[in-house]
XYZ file of C-alpha atoms in Angstrom:
318
model
C -20.499 -62.313 -67.522
C -23.000 -61.754 -70.344
C -24.356 -58.592 -68.699
C -20.825 -57.232 -68.470
C -20.234 -58.059 -72.132
C -23.370 -56.208 -73.191
C -22.190 -53.127 -71.320
C -18.755 -53.488 -72.914
C -20.359 -53.586 -76.376
C -22.248 -50.362 -75.682
C -19.107 -48.596 -74.447
C -17.033 -49.765 -77.401
C -19.647 -48.625 -79.908
C -20.117 -45.320 -78.134
C -16.374 -44.625 -78.178
C -15.446 -46.115 -81.573
C -18.538 -45.580 -83.679
C -19.338 -48.237 -86.267
C -17.910 -51.687 -85.529
C -18.339 -54.979 -87.370
C -19.278 -58.245 -85.696
C -15.737 -59.478 -86.350
C -14.151 -56.441 -84.690
C -16.391 -56.752 -81.631
C -15.771 -60.490 -81.430
C -11.994 -59.964 -81.480
C -12.100 -57.240 -78.830
C -14.335 -59.265 -76.501
C -12.827 -62.668 -77.346
C -16.095 -64.329 -78.301
C -17.568 -65.668 -81.543
C -19.319 -63.499 -84.128
C -22.466 -65.555 -83.544
C -22.358 -64.544 -79.881
C -22.074 -60.875 -80.887
C -25.125 -61.179 -83.151
C -27.137 -62.716 -80.283
C -25.967 -59.934 -77.975
C -27.081 -57.311 -80.491
C -30.509 -58.896 -80.655
C -30.710 -58.755 -76.862
C -29.705 -55.096 -76.802
C -32.306 -54.242 -79.420
C -35.029 -56.135 -77.532
C -34.071 -54.176 -74.420
C -34.757 -50.908 -76.222
C -31.147 -49.906 -76.924
C -31.029 -48.001 -80.274
C -28.557 -50.265 -82.051
C -28.889 -51.233 -85.702
C -26.901 -52.859 -88.511
C -25.724 -51.115 -91.663
C -25.392 -53.456 -94.645
C -22.797 -53.441 -97.385
C -19.024 -53.575 -97.731
C -18.522 -50.770 -95.238
C -21.330 -51.832 -92.971
C -21.332 -52.681 -89.304
C -23.169 -52.194 -86.043
C -24.090 -48.619 -85.180
C -25.426 -46.989 -82.034
C -27.923 -44.203 -82.672
C -26.393 -40.738 -82.455
C -26.998 -38.985 -79.164
C -27.101 -42.146 -77.056
C -24.520 -40.885 -74.540
C -24.262 -39.753 -70.949
C -21.930 -36.959 -69.850
C -19.372 -36.952 -67.068
C -19.384 -33.444 -65.634
C -16.567 -31.709 -63.790
C -13.676 -33.494 -65.552
C -11.367 -31.357 -67.655
C -9.465 -32.570 -70.708
C -6.071 -32.452 -68.952
C -7.446 -34.495 -66.052
C -8.852 -37.109 -68.399
C -5.582 -37.312 -70.349
C -3.625 -37.927 -67.149
C -5.845 -40.930 -66.417
C -5.796 -42.663 -69.795
C -2.517 -41.663 -71.478
C -0.618 -44.581 -69.982
C -1.226 -48.224 -70.850
C -1.418 -50.647 -67.909
C 2.016 -51.630 -66.666
C 3.273 -55.097 -65.931
C 2.348 -54.451 -62.290
C -1.351 -54.400 -63.186
C -0.930 -57.615 -65.143
C 0.869 -59.213 -62.210
C -2.078 -58.296 -59.982
C -4.564 -59.595 -62.534
C -6.374 -56.259 -62.907
C -5.182 -55.045 -66.321
C -8.607 -55.830 -67.798
C -10.254 -53.687 -65.121
C -8.042 -50.780 -66.179
C -9.214 -51.091 -69.793
C -12.837 -51.294 -68.666
C -12.382 -48.146 -66.569
C -10.869 -46.258 -69.509
C -13.782 -47.223 -71.745
C -16.301 -46.064 -69.136
C -14.509 -42.733 -68.634
C -14.382 -42.088 -72.376
C -18.013 -43.088 -72.796
C -19.187 -40.736 -70.072
C -17.076 -37.754 -71.161
C -18.208 -34.897 -73.390
C -17.434 -35.621 -77.035
C -14.781 -32.929 -77.465
C -12.934 -33.956 -74.293
C -13.128 -37.649 -75.164
C -11.813 -37.024 -78.679
C -8.845 -34.997 -77.419
C -7.896 -37.568 -74.804
C -8.091 -40.434 -77.288
C -5.869 -38.481 -79.693
C -3.300 -37.916 -76.955
C -3.237 -41.646 -76.228
C -2.382 -42.263 -79.889
C 0.626 -39.951 -79.659
C 2.107 -40.899 -76.295
C 2.604 -44.481 -75.129
C 3.866 -45.497 -71.687
C 5.614 -48.863 -71.489
C 5.887 -49.790 -67.809
C 8.297 -52.685 -68.277
C 11.674 -51.665 -66.865
C 14.982 -51.567 -68.693
C 17.027 -48.797 -67.123
C 16.819 -47.163 -63.714
C 18.345 -43.817 -64.755
C 18.435 -41.816 -67.955
C 20.545 -38.906 -69.165
C 19.286 -35.322 -69.370
C 16.907 -34.694 -72.261
C 16.915 -30.964 -73.112
C 15.007 -31.523 -76.379
C 12.109 -33.573 -75.037
C 9.746 -30.592 -74.817
C 10.498 -29.549 -78.424
C 9.933 -33.094 -79.676
C 6.711 -33.357 -77.688
C 5.418 -30.108 -79.197
C 6.266 -31.271 -82.716
C 4.438 -34.565 -82.106
C 1.351 -32.776 -80.881
C 1.368 -30.065 -83.565
C 2.132 -32.622 -86.328
C 5.012 -30.542 -87.660
C 8.251 -31.788 -89.210
C 11.252 -32.051 -86.928
C 14.892 -31.536 -87.887
C 17.189 -33.515 -85.586
C 20.890 -34.252 -85.137
C 21.718 -37.332 -83.099
C 24.427 -39.756 -82.058
C 24.665 -43.044 -83.952
C 27.072 -45.914 -83.493
C 28.945 -44.814 -86.604
C 28.939 -41.094 -85.846
C 26.548 -38.159 -85.998
C 23.583 -38.013 -88.384
C 20.990 -35.424 -89.344
C 17.423 -36.138 -90.424
C 14.099 -34.442 -91.044
C 11.437 -36.692 -89.561
C 7.686 -36.783 -89.230
C 7.259 -37.230 -85.445
C 4.451 -39.754 -85.020
C 4.622 -40.340 -81.277
C 6.560 -40.573 -78.042
C 7.152 -43.729 -76.035
C 8.417 -43.872 -72.458
C 9.973 -47.134 -71.307
C 10.374 -46.560 -67.572
C 12.197 -43.195 -67.642
C 13.779 -43.602 -71.075
C 12.014 -41.623 -73.812
C 11.910 -42.548 -77.496
C 10.659 -40.700 -80.569
C 8.871 -42.746 -83.210
C 9.388 -40.916 -86.491
C 8.889 -41.518 -90.179
C 11.611 -40.809 -92.753
C 10.912 -41.401 -96.461
C 8.010 -43.683 -95.605
C 10.063 -45.767 -93.149
C 9.325 -45.727 -89.423
C 12.311 -45.405 -87.095
C 12.967 -45.152 -83.369
C 15.208 -42.465 -81.861
C 16.332 -42.297 -78.243
C 15.639 -38.751 -77.036
C 18.751 -38.570 -74.837
C 20.955 -39.089 -77.923
C 19.638 -35.992 -79.677
C 22.250 -33.265 -80.133
C 19.783 -30.765 -81.528
C 16.094 -30.536 -82.433
C 14.290 -27.862 -84.414
C 10.560 -27.836 -85.096
C 9.872 -26.699 -88.663
C 6.891 -24.751 -89.951
C 5.916 -27.478 -92.413
C 3.265 -29.910 -91.264
C 2.877 -33.578 -92.176
C -0.099 -35.872 -92.563
C -0.215 -38.505 -89.877
C -0.995 -42.035 -91.242
C -4.609 -42.777 -90.366
C -3.893 -46.455 -89.680
C -0.840 -45.930 -87.447
C -1.251 -47.370 -83.937
C 1.572 -46.245 -81.646
C 1.201 -48.920 -78.961
C 0.901 -51.706 -81.527
C 3.945 -50.452 -83.441
C 6.010 -50.296 -80.249
C 5.142 -53.822 -79.178
C 5.948 -55.155 -82.650
C 9.196 -53.186 -82.770
C 10.304 -54.516 -79.386
C 9.540 -58.069 -80.459
C 11.649 -57.688 -83.594
C 14.458 -56.079 -81.610
C 14.628 -58.984 -79.176
C 14.731 -61.471 -82.059
C 17.724 -59.652 -83.571
C 19.756 -59.791 -80.361
C 22.657 -62.283 -80.449
C 22.174 -65.495 -78.483
C 24.835 -67.171 -76.353
C 23.583 -70.488 -74.896
C 25.034 -71.652 -71.587
C 24.401 -73.878 -68.592
C 24.567 -72.471 -65.069
C 23.702 -73.478 -61.531
C 22.343 -70.907 -59.131
C 21.078 -70.568 -55.574
C 17.293 -70.469 -55.497
C 17.301 -67.094 -53.700
C 18.479 -65.338 -56.881
C 15.849 -66.804 -59.225
C 13.552 -63.793 -58.999
C 16.332 -61.336 -59.818
C 17.816 -63.574 -62.513
C 14.485 -63.947 -64.310
C 14.250 -60.148 -64.618
C 17.693 -59.671 -66.143
C 17.387 -57.922 -69.490
C 20.145 -59.937 -71.181
C 19.298 -63.365 -69.759
C 16.630 -65.769 -70.927
C 15.999 -68.882 -68.846
C 15.192 -71.638 -71.342
C 14.738 -74.514 -68.892
C 15.514 -75.016 -65.210
C 15.479 -78.019 -62.886
C 16.585 -78.845 -59.317
C 20.323 -79.335 -58.825
C 22.107 -82.011 -56.792
C 22.967 -79.344 -54.233
C 20.215 -78.429 -51.766
C 18.505 -75.082 -52.512
C 20.259 -74.862 -55.871
C 18.929 -75.214 -59.422
C 20.430 -75.932 -62.803
C 19.342 -74.088 -65.924
C 19.931 -73.772 -69.627
C 20.018 -70.075 -70.395
C 20.705 -67.671 -73.243
C 22.954 -64.659 -72.731
C 23.637 -61.934 -75.289
C 27.346 -62.748 -75.597
C 30.421 -64.029 -73.796
C 31.357 -60.690 -72.225
C 27.810 -60.003 -71.077
C 27.458 -63.537 -69.651
C 30.688 -63.190 -67.671
C 29.707 -59.798 -66.236
C 26.271 -61.008 -65.161
C 27.574 -64.194 -63.538
C 30.256 -62.287 -61.612
C 27.650 -59.796 -60.367
C 25.986 -62.631 -58.435
C 29.206 -63.623 -56.651
C 29.147 -67.134 -55.177
C 25.436 -67.607 -55.891
C 25.898 -68.507 -59.588
C 28.325 -70.955 -61.182
C 29.100 -71.161 -64.902
C 29.056 -74.795 -66.044
C 29.069 -74.661 -69.859
C 30.506 -73.746 -72.304
C 34.118 -74.173 -71.243
C 35.174 -70.760 -72.581
C 32.612 -69.049 -70.338
C 33.701 -70.994 -67.273
C 37.372 -70.231 -68.010
C 36.668 -66.533 -68.514
C 34.767 -66.282 -65.223
C 37.635 -68.060 -63.423
C 40.196 -65.728 -65.021
C 38.233 -62.640 -64.002
C 37.757 -64.000 -60.470
C 41.520 -64.555 -60.184
C 42.160 -61.008 -61.384
C 39.781 -59.671 -58.756
C 41.505 -61.728 -56.075
C 44.858 -60.356 -57.209
C 43.603 -56.860 -56.419
C 42.409 -57.774 -52.919
C 44.540 -60.841 -52.180
C 46.702 -59.107 -49.577
C 43.705 -58.147 -47.445
């Protein structure tokens, strides 16, 4: 494990330049003391690594200590590293291997290719976690993408819940969540998220903008999604369900299983859950047919029964 960490340190320093002991320790999940010992080992092994003192100091790898990966074009490299590892890689336990592979590819690539690929990764983020299976047509995606890459202001008109709005935004990046695309833009110093399919018009302006040096697209997206989920309304309920639907139920976007336990009925479980509202809870429960029963609250159970009776009224003569 230590040998792998030493290699990881070299790759990180080669790709990122100067790094402090604290930064390396956080990236590699070890103590700063361990990083200092590792640096001593690298130096003893003849690796040209040294420390710069002062407020802006850190560990530095001598310039020119790099190997080149020949035969790989910039577009090919971008296609490999532009996406972040999806939940599938995490499920398989190989997400860390993906990150290690990206670092090795960047480290072995010519400087100009590596720089361009890293810049592309800052402007396009792929979120593999699924929300929707289909998305509407997006005639303005190519214009938005060009504006993001060229760092030019974008004039957009788009649908909002309260009507149609028009804005001039600084397009900082694009995010794809499954096949739904979002624009992350800045308006008057405030970062906002726009769904590309809701754009009515998009015009790339001649004026350029200065991209914030400290803006991290992937980090912003993860933080934004966390805040969004916290703002969603919560509707607590108790249900029982057949164990065969647990896998599907746990992946429902608008259902959070708080606690589950075996039910009195064989192959069934009971659970305290949180829906996003009464209507949503009723629709989800009905979609599972006889495999889910609403227990509490009473209004949810009564609504499900009323809807079931209405359905029967449509087909009762069959």
